[in-house]
Short mmCIF file of C-alpha atoms (C1' of nucleotides) in Angstrom, two decimals:
data_model
loop_
_atom_site.label_atom_id
_atom_site.label_comp_id
_atom_site.label_asym_id
_atom_site.label_seq_id
_atom_site.Cartn_x
_atom_site.Cartn_y
_atom_site.Cartn_z
CA MET A 1 -55.59 -33.52 7.37
CA LYS A 2 -53.69 -36.60 8.82
CA ASN A 3 -55.44 -36.62 12.21
CA HIS A 4 -57.17 -39.95 13.18
CA SER A 5 -58.33 -39.38 16.65
CA LYS A 6 -60.95 -38.03 19.00
CA ILE A 7 -58.98 -34.65 19.70
CA SER A 8 -59.77 -32.77 16.46
CA THR A 9 -57.44 -29.82 16.48
CA CYS A 10 -54.35 -28.98 18.76
CA ARG A 11 -55.61 -26.17 19.72
CA GLU A 12 -58.20 -28.10 21.64
CA CYS A 13 -55.52 -30.50 23.05
CA PHE A 14 -54.26 -30.84 26.45
CA PHE A 15 -50.66 -30.50 25.43
CA HIS A 16 -51.47 -26.79 24.11
CA SER A 17 -51.93 -25.56 27.56
CA SER A 18 -48.86 -27.73 28.87
CA SER A 19 -45.49 -25.78 29.43
CA LEU A 20 -44.17 -27.33 26.20
CA PHE A 21 -46.58 -26.30 23.51
CA LYS A 22 -47.92 -23.19 25.13
CA SER A 23 -45.56 -20.69 23.57
CA LEU A 24 -46.57 -22.06 19.75
CA THR A 25 -47.86 -18.81 17.82
CA GLU A 26 -50.92 -19.49 15.97
CA GLU A 27 -49.32 -20.13 12.82
CA GLN A 28 -47.01 -22.40 14.33
CA LEU A 29 -50.20 -24.25 15.76
CA ASP A 30 -51.81 -24.70 12.74
CA LYS A 31 -48.82 -25.98 11.15
CA LEU A 32 -48.81 -28.44 13.99
CA ASN A 33 -52.35 -29.45 13.43
CA TYR A 34 -51.70 -30.28 9.73
CA GLU A 35 -48.49 -31.86 10.17
CA LYS A 36 -49.19 -34.14 12.90
CA SER A 37 -50.56 -37.48 12.89
CA CYS A 38 -52.77 -38.84 15.81
CA GLN A 39 -53.22 -42.85 16.23
CA HIS A 40 -54.89 -45.09 18.22
CA PHE A 41 -52.33 -47.99 19.47
CA ARG A 42 -53.21 -51.30 21.23
CA ARG A 43 -51.21 -52.82 23.73
CA GLY A 44 -48.31 -54.44 22.71
CA ASP A 45 -47.96 -52.45 19.56
CA ILE A 46 -44.46 -50.88 19.12
CA ILE A 47 -44.42 -47.28 18.53
CA TYR A 48 -40.79 -47.24 17.56
CA ARG A 49 -37.87 -49.73 17.88
CA GLU A 50 -33.98 -49.08 18.41
CA GLY A 51 -32.03 -48.47 16.00
CA ASN A 52 -34.44 -47.34 13.51
CA LYS A 53 -34.44 -43.77 11.70
CA ALA A 54 -35.74 -41.39 14.33
CA THR A 55 -38.32 -39.94 12.17
CA GLY A 56 -40.49 -37.98 14.85
CA CYS A 57 -41.50 -37.85 18.02
CA TYR A 58 -44.67 -38.83 20.21
CA CYS A 59 -46.96 -36.98 22.55
CA VAL A 60 -48.79 -39.17 24.82
CA ASN A 61 -52.39 -38.22 24.86
CA ASP A 62 -53.93 -41.12 26.69
CA GLY A 63 -52.59 -44.70 27.74
CA ILE A 64 -49.62 -45.77 28.97
CA ILE A 65 -46.09 -46.48 27.04
CA LYS A 66 -43.02 -48.70 27.86
CA VAL A 67 -39.85 -47.09 26.94
CA PHE A 68 -37.15 -49.74 27.34
CA LYS A 69 -33.38 -50.39 25.99
CA THR A 70 -32.52 -53.95 24.94
CA GLY A 71 -29.88 -55.08 26.71
CA VAL A 72 -27.66 -58.11 27.20
CA GLU A 73 -29.56 -61.43 25.43
CA GLY A 74 -32.56 -59.35 24.88
CA LYS A 75 -33.46 -58.33 28.13
CA GLU A 76 -35.08 -55.20 28.61
CA GLN A 77 -33.82 -52.31 30.83
CA ILE A 78 -36.83 -50.11 31.31
CA ILE A 79 -36.06 -46.52 31.04
CA MET A 80 -39.51 -44.70 31.76
CA PHE A 81 -43.22 -45.13 31.58
CA ALA A 82 -44.77 -42.59 29.58
CA GLN A 83 -48.22 -41.50 30.24
CA LYS A 84 -50.53 -38.38 29.56
CA GLY A 85 -48.62 -35.02 28.68
CA ASP A 86 -45.15 -37.16 28.28
CA ILE A 87 -43.17 -36.66 25.13
CA ILE A 88 -41.14 -39.75 23.93
CA GLY A 89 -38.65 -40.21 21.01
CA TYR A 90 -37.32 -36.64 20.97
CA ARG A 91 -34.00 -37.13 22.37
CA SER A 92 -33.20 -39.10 19.29
CA VAL A 93 -34.92 -36.37 16.64
CA ILE A 94 -32.79 -34.14 18.36
CA SER A 95 -29.49 -35.66 18.29
CA ASN A 96 -30.07 -36.65 14.67
CA GLU A 97 -29.60 -40.45 15.67
CA PRO A 98 -31.26 -43.62 14.99
CA PHE A 99 -33.57 -44.28 18.08
CA CYS A 100 -31.72 -45.67 21.32
CA THR A 101 -34.72 -46.96 22.82
CA THR A 102 -37.75 -49.05 22.06
CA ALA A 103 -41.28 -47.78 23.07
CA LYS A 104 -44.27 -50.29 23.19
CA VAL A 105 -47.92 -49.70 24.26
CA HIS A 106 -48.37 -50.74 27.70
CA GLU A 107 -52.18 -49.81 27.96
CA ASP A 108 -54.00 -48.92 24.59
CA ALA A 109 -53.01 -45.22 23.74
CA ASN A 110 -53.57 -42.39 21.72
CA LEU A 111 -50.51 -40.81 20.14
CA CYS A 112 -49.96 -37.64 18.31
CA PHE A 113 -46.80 -38.20 15.82
CA ILE A 114 -44.88 -34.95 15.32
CA PRO A 115 -42.48 -35.19 12.14
CA ALA A 116 -38.70 -34.90 12.80
CA GLU A 117 -38.57 -31.94 10.33
CA PHE A 118 -41.54 -29.79 12.15
CA LEU A 119 -39.89 -30.94 15.58
CA LEU A 120 -36.18 -29.57 14.69
CA GLU A 121 -38.43 -26.55 12.68
CA LEU A 122 -40.33 -25.63 15.93
CA VAL A 123 -37.02 -25.89 18.31
CA GLN A 124 -35.08 -23.74 15.47
CA LYS A 125 -37.60 -20.95 15.12
CA ASN A 126 -39.36 -21.11 18.79
CA HIS A 127 -37.48 -19.89 21.57
CA SER A 128 -39.42 -20.95 24.66
CA PHE A 129 -40.04 -24.24 22.78
CA SER A 130 -36.55 -25.26 22.70
CA LEU A 131 -35.85 -23.53 25.86
CA ASN A 132 -38.51 -25.96 27.69
CA MET A 133 -37.39 -28.41 25.73
CA LEU A 134 -34.09 -28.20 27.20
CA LYS A 135 -35.26 -28.12 30.63
CA LEU A 136 -37.36 -31.20 29.92
CA ALA A 137 -33.81 -32.73 28.56
CA CYS A 138 -32.12 -31.64 31.67
CA LYS A 139 -34.78 -32.90 34.19
CA GLU A 140 -34.34 -36.32 32.50
CA LEU A 141 -30.56 -36.16 32.90
CA GLY A 142 -30.86 -35.42 36.27
CA GLU A 143 -33.15 -38.45 36.95
CA ALA A 144 -30.74 -40.85 34.83
CA ASN A 145 -27.82 -39.55 36.56
CA SER A 146 -29.72 -40.41 40.21
CA PHE A 147 -30.98 -43.42 39.07
CA LEU A 148 -27.36 -44.61 37.56
CA THR A 149 -25.90 -44.13 41.07
CA ASP A 150 -28.65 -46.14 42.64
CA ILE A 151 -28.31 -49.10 40.51
CA ALA A 152 -24.42 -48.87 41.15
CA GLN A 153 -24.39 -48.71 44.87
CA ARG A 154 -27.79 -49.74 46.20
CA SER A 155 -28.84 -53.22 47.11
CA VAL A 156 -32.28 -54.99 45.10
CA LYS A 157 -34.20 -54.30 48.12
CA GLU A 158 -33.28 -51.04 48.55
CA ARG A 159 -34.12 -50.14 45.03
CA LEU A 160 -37.32 -52.03 44.59
CA ALA A 161 -38.80 -50.14 47.50
CA GLU A 162 -37.62 -46.90 45.90
CA VAL A 163 -39.18 -47.87 42.51
CA ILE A 164 -42.64 -48.89 44.35
CA LEU A 165 -42.83 -45.42 45.66
CA LEU A 166 -41.41 -43.78 42.85
CA ILE A 167 -44.54 -45.51 40.13
CA ARG A 168 -46.95 -44.99 43.14
CA ARG A 169 -45.88 -40.99 43.29
CA THR A 170 -46.06 -40.88 39.46
CA PHE A 171 -49.18 -43.33 38.44
CA GLY A 172 -51.26 -42.56 41.62
CA THR A 173 -53.50 -45.26 43.06
CA ASP A 174 -57.09 -46.45 41.96
CA ALA A 175 -60.19 -46.27 44.32
CA ASP A 176 -58.88 -49.32 46.57
CA GLY A 177 -55.44 -47.86 47.04
CA PHE A 178 -53.55 -49.82 44.30
CA ILE A 179 -50.80 -48.55 42.13
CA LYS A 180 -52.63 -47.54 39.02
CA LEU A 181 -49.21 -48.72 36.88
CA VAL A 182 -49.80 -52.76 36.49
CA LEU A 183 -46.99 -54.44 36.02
CA THR A 184 -45.78 -58.02 35.65
CA ARG A 185 -42.91 -59.23 37.72
CA GLU A 186 -40.27 -59.35 35.14
CA GLU A 187 -41.28 -55.72 34.09
CA LEU A 188 -40.69 -54.71 37.65
CA ALA A 189 -37.47 -56.63 37.64
CA ASN A 190 -36.27 -54.97 34.15
CA ILE A 191 -36.76 -51.28 35.84
CA VAL A 192 -34.73 -52.31 39.06
CA GLY A 193 -32.05 -53.89 36.89
CA THR A 194 -32.32 -57.42 38.80
CA ALA A 195 -33.85 -61.04 38.10
CA THR A 196 -37.29 -61.63 37.79
CA GLU A 197 -37.42 -64.21 40.91
CA SER A 198 -35.35 -61.55 43.04
CA VAL A 199 -38.50 -59.09 42.77
CA ILE A 200 -40.44 -61.83 43.48
CA ARG A 201 -38.70 -62.96 46.93
CA GLN A 202 -38.50 -59.25 47.79
CA LEU A 203 -41.99 -58.32 47.13
CA SER A 204 -43.13 -61.34 49.26
CA GLU A 205 -40.94 -59.89 51.68
CA PHE A 206 -42.63 -56.80 51.85
CA LYS A 207 -45.93 -58.75 52.12
CA ASN A 208 -44.88 -60.71 54.86
CA ASN A 209 -43.93 -57.86 56.83
CA LYS A 210 -47.42 -55.71 55.98
CA VAL A 211 -45.60 -53.16 54.24
CA ILE A 212 -47.58 -53.54 50.71
CA GLU A 213 -50.73 -55.86 49.70
CA ILE A 214 -50.52 -57.99 46.34
CA ARG A 215 -53.45 -58.54 44.82
CA GLY A 216 -52.35 -60.03 41.59
CA ARG A 217 -50.37 -57.74 39.80
CA LYS A 218 -51.53 -54.85 41.99
CA ILE A 219 -49.67 -53.41 44.40
CA LYS A 220 -50.44 -51.16 46.96
CA VAL A 221 -48.58 -49.66 49.56
CA LEU A 222 -49.70 -50.07 53.31
CA GLN A 223 -46.90 -48.42 55.40
CA PRO A 224 -45.39 -45.73 52.66
CA ASN A 225 -42.99 -44.74 55.68
CA LEU A 226 -41.81 -48.37 56.24
CA LEU A 227 -41.16 -48.77 52.26
CA GLU A 228 -39.18 -45.55 52.58
CA ARG A 229 -37.25 -46.89 55.53
CA TYR A 230 -36.39 -50.17 53.06
CA ALA A 231 -35.58 -47.95 50.61
CA ASN A 232 -32.96 -46.10 52.33
CA LEU A 233 -32.69 -42.66 50.85
CA MET B 1 -13.12 -7.08 34.51
CA LYS B 2 -13.43 -10.06 36.47
CA ASN B 3 -10.67 -11.92 34.23
CA HIS B 4 -8.04 -13.69 36.17
CA SER B 5 -6.77 -16.26 33.56
CA LYS B 6 -4.04 -15.77 30.68
CA ILE B 7 -6.64 -15.98 27.92
CA SER B 8 -7.71 -12.10 27.80
CA THR B 9 -11.16 -12.35 26.36
CA CYS B 10 -13.68 -14.45 25.11
CA ARG B 11 -13.31 -13.61 21.81
CA GLU B 12 -9.93 -15.24 21.83
CA CYS B 13 -11.06 -18.26 23.80
CA PHE B 14 -11.11 -21.28 21.75
CA PHE B 15 -14.65 -21.77 23.17
CA HIS B 16 -15.75 -19.37 20.80
CA SER B 17 -15.43 -21.38 18.08
CA SER B 18 -16.83 -24.51 19.50
CA SER B 19 -20.03 -25.67 18.35
CA LEU B 20 -21.97 -23.84 21.88
CA PHE B 21 -20.74 -20.46 21.85
CA LYS B 22 -20.01 -19.72 17.84
CA SER B 23 -23.61 -18.23 17.67
CA LEU B 24 -23.35 -15.46 20.33
CA THR B 25 -23.29 -11.68 18.87
CA GLU B 26 -20.82 -9.30 19.02
CA GLU B 27 -22.98 -7.93 21.96
CA GLN B 28 -23.31 -10.88 23.74
CA LEU B 29 -19.73 -11.94 23.33
CA ASP B 30 -18.90 -8.71 24.89
CA LYS B 31 -21.11 -9.10 27.80
CA LEU B 32 -20.14 -13.02 28.20
CA ASN B 33 -16.53 -11.46 28.14
CA TYR B 34 -17.77 -8.78 31.20
CA GLU B 35 -19.94 -11.35 33.03
CA LYS B 36 -17.73 -14.39 32.92
CA SER B 37 -14.87 -14.93 35.83
CA CYS B 38 -11.73 -17.08 35.15
CA GLN B 39 -10.10 -19.06 37.74
CA HIS B 40 -7.25 -21.09 38.19
CA PHE B 41 -7.94 -24.26 40.36
CA ARG B 42 -5.66 -26.89 42.01
CA ARG B 43 -5.82 -30.58 42.05
CA GLY B 44 -8.33 -31.58 45.09
CA ASP B 45 -10.02 -27.92 44.71
CA ILE B 46 -14.21 -28.23 44.81
CA ILE B 47 -15.66 -26.39 42.00
CA TYR B 48 -19.08 -26.98 43.37
CA ARG B 49 -21.13 -29.24 45.85
CA GLU B 50 -23.47 -31.18 45.48
CA GLY B 51 -26.86 -29.83 47.60
CA ASN B 52 -25.38 -25.85 46.86
CA LYS B 53 -27.22 -23.56 45.12
CA ALA B 54 -26.40 -23.49 41.18
CA THR B 55 -24.65 -20.04 40.71
CA GLY B 56 -23.62 -20.49 37.45
CA CYS B 57 -21.76 -23.03 35.33
CA TYR B 58 -18.08 -23.55 34.31
CA CYS B 59 -16.32 -23.83 30.98
CA VAL B 60 -12.91 -26.13 31.25
CA ASN B 61 -10.21 -24.32 29.78
CA ASP B 62 -7.67 -26.83 30.60
CA GLY B 63 -7.06 -29.14 33.16
CA ILE B 64 -9.26 -32.23 34.22
CA ILE B 65 -12.50 -32.21 36.56
CA LYS B 66 -13.88 -35.05 38.21
CA VAL B 67 -18.09 -35.08 38.37
CA PHE B 68 -19.47 -37.10 41.00
CA LYS B 69 -22.71 -37.96 43.04
CA THR B 70 -22.41 -38.85 46.56
CA GLY B 71 -24.00 -42.36 47.15
CA VAL B 72 -24.22 -44.45 49.77
CA GLU B 73 -22.12 -44.13 52.96
CA GLY B 74 -20.23 -41.32 51.01
CA LYS B 75 -19.04 -43.47 47.87
CA GLU B 76 -18.61 -41.56 44.95
CA GLN B 77 -20.41 -42.19 41.80
CA ILE B 78 -18.23 -40.62 38.84
CA ILE B 79 -20.61 -39.14 36.36
CA MET B 80 -18.32 -38.13 34.31
CA PHE B 81 -14.58 -36.57 33.70
CA ALA B 82 -14.56 -33.08 31.66
CA GLN B 83 -11.42 -31.85 29.98
CA LYS B 84 -10.95 -28.93 27.61
CA GLY B 85 -14.08 -27.66 25.82
CA ASP B 86 -16.67 -29.38 28.21
CA ILE B 87 -18.95 -27.43 30.10
CA ILE B 88 -20.27 -28.47 33.82
CA GLY B 89 -22.95 -26.90 35.76
CA TYR B 90 -25.10 -26.25 33.45
CA ARG B 91 -28.10 -28.91 34.01
CA SER B 92 -28.70 -27.78 37.38
CA VAL B 93 -28.85 -24.13 36.33
CA ILE B 94 -31.23 -24.86 33.63
CA SER B 95 -33.29 -26.49 36.03
CA ASN B 96 -33.22 -24.25 38.45
CA GLU B 97 -32.48 -26.83 41.02
CA PRO B 98 -29.69 -26.79 43.45
CA PHE B 99 -26.12 -28.80 42.13
CA CYS B 100 -26.76 -32.49 41.94
CA THR B 101 -23.34 -33.56 41.46
CA THR B 102 -20.04 -32.47 43.08
CA ALA B 103 -17.23 -31.08 40.65
CA LYS B 104 -13.34 -31.85 41.78
CA VAL B 105 -10.35 -30.63 40.17
CA HIS B 106 -8.45 -33.86 39.01
CA GLU B 107 -5.64 -32.17 36.91
CA ASP B 108 -4.93 -28.61 37.78
CA ALA B 109 -7.39 -26.25 35.90
CA ASN B 110 -8.56 -23.07 34.44
CA LEU B 111 -12.05 -22.54 34.28
CA CYS B 112 -14.34 -19.81 33.33
CA PHE B 113 -17.37 -19.00 35.60
CA ILE B 114 -20.73 -18.15 34.00
CA PRO B 115 -23.49 -16.37 36.44
CA ALA B 116 -26.42 -18.46 36.38
CA GLU B 117 -28.48 -15.26 35.46
CA PHE B 118 -26.33 -14.69 32.35
CA LEU B 119 -26.51 -18.55 31.19
CA LEU B 120 -30.22 -18.06 31.47
CA GLU B 121 -30.11 -15.05 29.63
CA LEU B 122 -28.16 -16.30 26.41
CA VAL B 123 -30.34 -19.66 26.56
CA GLN B 124 -33.35 -17.19 26.59
CA LYS B 125 -32.47 -14.75 23.94
CA ASN B 126 -30.20 -17.14 21.45
CA HIS B 127 -31.82 -19.29 19.57
CA SER B 128 -28.76 -21.20 18.63
CA PHE B 129 -27.14 -21.41 21.63
CA SER B 130 -30.17 -22.64 23.43
CA LEU B 131 -30.29 -25.40 20.57
CA ASN B 132 -26.69 -26.46 21.10
CA MET B 133 -27.27 -26.59 24.70
CA LEU B 134 -30.34 -28.74 24.15
CA LYS B 135 -28.22 -31.01 21.77
CA LEU B 136 -25.65 -31.35 24.36
CA ALA B 137 -28.42 -32.37 27.30
CA CYS B 138 -29.66 -34.96 24.51
CA LYS B 139 -26.18 -36.30 23.77
CA GLU B 140 -25.59 -36.46 27.24
CA LEU B 141 -29.17 -38.08 28.31
CA GLY B 142 -28.46 -40.82 25.45
CA GLU B 143 -24.91 -41.72 27.20
CA ALA B 144 -26.36 -41.88 30.91
CA ASN B 145 -29.62 -44.39 29.79
CA SER B 146 -26.83 -46.52 28.00
CA PHE B 147 -24.57 -46.49 30.64
CA LEU B 148 -27.47 -47.22 33.03
CA THR B 149 -28.27 -50.51 30.89
CA ASP B 150 -24.86 -51.72 31.10
CA ILE B 151 -24.56 -50.86 34.92
CA ALA B 152 -27.83 -53.05 35.45
CA GLN B 153 -26.82 -55.98 33.01
CA ARG B 154 -23.38 -56.29 32.69
CA SER B 155 -20.51 -57.98 34.45
CA VAL B 156 -17.86 -56.12 36.36
CA LYS B 157 -15.20 -57.35 33.62
CA GLU B 158 -17.52 -56.21 30.74
CA ARG B 159 -17.93 -52.66 32.21
CA LEU B 160 -14.13 -52.30 33.40
CA ALA B 161 -13.46 -53.58 29.92
CA GLU B 162 -15.61 -50.55 28.22
CA VAL B 163 -14.54 -48.08 30.67
CA ILE B 164 -10.93 -48.72 29.80
CA LEU B 165 -11.66 -48.31 26.06
CA LEU B 166 -13.99 -45.40 26.97
CA ILE B 167 -11.41 -42.96 28.67
CA ARG B 168 -8.74 -44.02 26.54
CA ARG B 169 -10.66 -42.76 23.30
CA THR B 170 -11.86 -39.38 25.17
CA PHE B 171 -8.67 -39.02 26.69
CA GLY B 172 -6.07 -40.31 24.06
CA THR B 173 -2.75 -41.36 25.05
CA ASP B 174 0.79 -40.06 25.67
CA ALA B 175 3.66 -40.88 23.68
CA ASP B 176 4.29 -44.49 25.46
CA GLY B 177 0.90 -45.41 24.62
CA PHE B 178 -0.64 -44.90 28.00
CA ILE B 179 -3.93 -43.47 28.56
CA LYS B 180 -3.66 -39.81 29.60
CA LEU B 181 -6.39 -39.77 32.08
CA VAL B 182 -4.26 -41.14 35.46
CA LEU B 183 -6.97 -42.69 38.06
CA THR B 184 -7.00 -44.33 41.40
CA ARG B 185 -8.33 -48.00 41.43
CA GLU B 186 -10.77 -46.58 43.65
CA GLU B 187 -11.75 -44.07 40.84
CA LEU B 188 -11.65 -46.42 38.69
CA ALA B 189 -14.22 -48.53 40.79
CA ASN B 190 -16.34 -45.59 41.19
CA ILE B 191 -17.04 -45.28 37.40
CA VAL B 192 -17.59 -48.94 36.92
CA GLY B 193 -19.92 -49.20 40.12
CA THR B 194 -17.94 -51.88 41.76
CA ALA B 195 -15.14 -52.29 44.60
CA THR B 196 -11.78 -51.17 44.66
CA GLU B 197 -10.65 -54.71 45.24
CA SER B 198 -12.69 -56.08 42.32
CA VAL B 199 -11.23 -53.86 39.94
CA ILE B 200 -7.42 -54.49 41.40
CA ARG B 201 -8.55 -58.39 40.68
CA GLN B 202 -10.00 -57.64 37.22
CA LEU B 203 -7.03 -55.24 35.95
CA SER B 204 -4.56 -58.27 36.98
CA GLU B 205 -6.44 -60.47 35.33
CA PHE B 206 -6.14 -58.21 32.15
CA LYS B 207 -2.58 -57.71 32.82
CA ASN B 208 -1.76 -61.44 33.19
CA ASN B 209 -3.52 -62.06 29.45
CA LYS B 210 -1.18 -59.32 28.12
CA VAL B 211 -4.61 -57.24 27.11
CA ILE B 212 -3.04 -54.10 29.05
CA GLU B 213 0.35 -53.00 31.03
CA ILE B 214 0.19 -51.40 33.99
CA ARG B 215 2.66 -49.03 35.11
CA GLY B 216 2.00 -47.58 38.92
CA ARG B 217 -1.73 -45.85 38.02
CA LYS B 218 -0.91 -45.82 34.20
CA ILE B 219 -2.61 -48.17 32.10
CA LYS B 220 -1.57 -48.94 28.19
CA VAL B 221 -3.98 -51.27 26.17
CA LEU B 222 -2.03 -53.43 24.00
CA GLN B 223 -4.68 -55.46 22.47
CA PRO B 224 -7.88 -53.01 21.97
CA ASN B 225 -9.64 -55.72 19.91
CA LEU B 226 -9.00 -58.24 22.63
CA LEU B 227 -10.10 -55.51 25.44
CA GLU B 228 -13.45 -55.01 23.35
CA ARG B 229 -14.21 -58.54 23.08
CA TYR B 230 -14.11 -58.92 27.16
CA ALA B 231 -16.45 -55.41 26.99
CA ASN B 232 -18.48 -57.81 24.54
CA LEU B 233 -20.55 -54.79 23.16
"C1'" DC C 1 -58.61 -78.82 26.16
"C1'" DG C 2 -54.12 -77.73 25.12
"C1'" DG C 3 -51.04 -73.86 24.60
"C1'" DT C 4 -48.80 -69.91 26.43
"C1'" DA C 5 -47.47 -66.73 29.72
"C1'" DC C 6 -46.77 -65.81 33.89
"C1'" DG C 7 -45.79 -66.54 39.18
"C1'" DT C 8 -43.79 -69.17 43.05
"C1'" DT C 9 -40.52 -71.85 45.25
"C1'" DG C 10 -36.30 -74.36 46.51
"C1'" DA C 11 -31.71 -75.72 45.67
"C1'" DG C 12 -27.40 -74.59 44.24
"C1'" DT C 13 -23.77 -71.58 42.35
"C1'" DC C 14 -21.13 -67.60 41.46
"C1'" DA C 15 -19.61 -63.30 41.39
"C1'" DT C 16 -19.00 -59.79 43.96
"C1'" DA C 17 -18.54 -57.58 48.43
"C1'" DT C 18 -16.31 -57.41 52.64
"C1'" DC C 19 -13.28 -57.85 56.16
"C1'" DA C 20 -8.09 -58.23 57.52
"C1'" DA C 21 -3.64 -57.95 57.17
"C1'" DC C 22 0.52 -56.49 55.05
"C1'" DC C 23 3.15 -53.42 52.03
"C1'" DA C 24 5.10 -49.50 49.43
"C1'" DT C 25 5.26 -44.86 49.23
"C1'" DA C 26 5.12 -40.03 50.12
"C1'" DG C 27 4.79 -36.11 53.18
"C1'" DT C 28 4.96 -34.34 57.78
"C1'" DG C 29 7.11 -33.00 61.56
"C1'" DG C 30 9.78 -32.99 65.59
"C1'" DC D 1 17.41 -37.87 59.71
"C1'" DC D 2 13.90 -40.75 61.42
"C1'" DA D 3 9.74 -42.21 63.49
"C1'" DC D 4 4.78 -41.08 62.07
"C1'" DT D 5 1.05 -41.13 59.38
"C1'" DA D 6 -1.57 -40.94 55.71
"C1'" DT D 7 -3.04 -42.89 51.34
"C1'" DG D 8 -3.36 -46.38 47.93
"C1'" DG D 9 -2.00 -51.17 46.02
"C1'" DT D 10 -2.44 -55.80 46.50
"C1'" DT D 11 -3.90 -60.52 48.09
"C1'" DG D 12 -6.32 -64.24 50.61
"C1'" DA D 13 -10.34 -65.68 53.20
"C1'" DT D 14 -14.92 -65.47 54.17
"C1'" DA D 15 -19.51 -64.10 53.69
"C1'" DT D 16 -23.63 -63.51 50.91
"C1'" DG D 17 -26.71 -61.23 47.93
"C1'" DA D 18 -28.03 -62.24 43.70
"C1'" DC D 19 -28.60 -65.21 39.75
"C1'" DT D 20 -29.83 -69.30 37.35
"C1'" DC D 21 -31.58 -73.55 36.79
"C1'" DA D 22 -35.50 -76.20 37.16
"C1'" DA D 23 -39.89 -77.85 38.71
"C1'" DC D 24 -44.35 -76.71 39.42
"C1'" DG D 25 -48.59 -74.09 39.95
"C1'" DT D 26 -51.90 -70.82 38.10
"C1'" DA D 27 -54.76 -68.17 35.08
"C1'" DC D 28 -56.42 -67.03 30.70
"C1'" DC D 29 -57.46 -67.54 25.96
"C1'" DG D 30 -58.64 -69.34 21.34
#
DNA sequence: CGGTACGTTGAGTCATATCAACCATAGTGG
DNA sequence: CCACTATGGTTGATATGACTCAACGTACCG
């Protein structure tokens, strides 16, 4: 038993009822339970690193993981923030390539590691599973192409507005209405694809126009409609 | 029989021996042969349009198809050029969404249309097929993320150099060494994600430095190594 | 208390976009 | 056959968005 987390078996895991793993047979579920290993990670920990062998993928039980590519002179390009229910690293395993992104813990997390061999076995032997995997990949591909167009054609202001709306929708807001995903200015810049200073200036413009409220790193959207207008979608 | 092209049956089609369709059973092959319809398209024809219902996907038998998203004020962002052996439109079918790109004929083409229902049936019933599909999607996803980072972080000069090298590798060169894929300056700009004039200026810089030769729309790479240097990968 | 990381602001620069004019070419229709 | 038009290519001038650099403020942490 390689399980080190609070969740004792895969049968009890919420992932089991998620679309991806729903289709596993009893036998496969047992084997998954044996093969997987759950681990706790602390903020800042590296889950996997770009260029390393893709030894498996990770299911996010809780916490938040930052997934990014390292570009020119070490500047991060953030691809996604993964949260509960997301699965990361599968792309490289399926493609049988080294990891092409780095995954770093953004908020303390519990992850289940699924070894590459077993993921490939599942994908080979279980129809629905591989179909769900395919759907997931297609969804991400659509998003990637869409963001590609944005970054190529839209201004920093538009992209920043769009990104704020996106992370608000994806991660929700706390009791005070602040977006739950808390980012540094630099991280925001690394999503939007711009410089830190540009983000700061745009944020204060939004703030001055009462579109958002800022409390430290926390952002609250005061006028979603107006922000949509800035995003110009 | 809905087949209108020179290729009479799927059994004889080169796609059959390609990785994607290799795994089809005799029965599936027969059904594919019945369900598919081959069509000839002329340059400029629209294969499918962004926002329309994804009624099926297309296999490229020959010719070249331009796949792009329409962004701000109708400016195209070119996602890919598909050639013999490529399959387009599958993403939207799998995701059960309207097409999120437009496909337009770049060079006269013969395409086989596979209806959405049958593609989904194949993907449901044939393990290897859906697995190959998954691999394809993962490959494209990797490329998309990679290009995203490029466009966000690299200069027009670097990206243009990279794109020229890429299309040279993908489409090859003719007897005189010119890249087979012939593009307008505007199309090059719409791949790179910049303005037409910027492409023109960069191209003439490359030309003046004897890195490339230009004959009308045709481009010949004289010094691949030097161009790699410009690409700065 | 110093150190480190992050945030902010201003000034200056640069890459790139935009705008405008002009040329070349090819296709069209009278 | 010749205007006419459309499309694409090129160049120069100009504008500007965004980046870079530098300085300084702030906050948290061991």
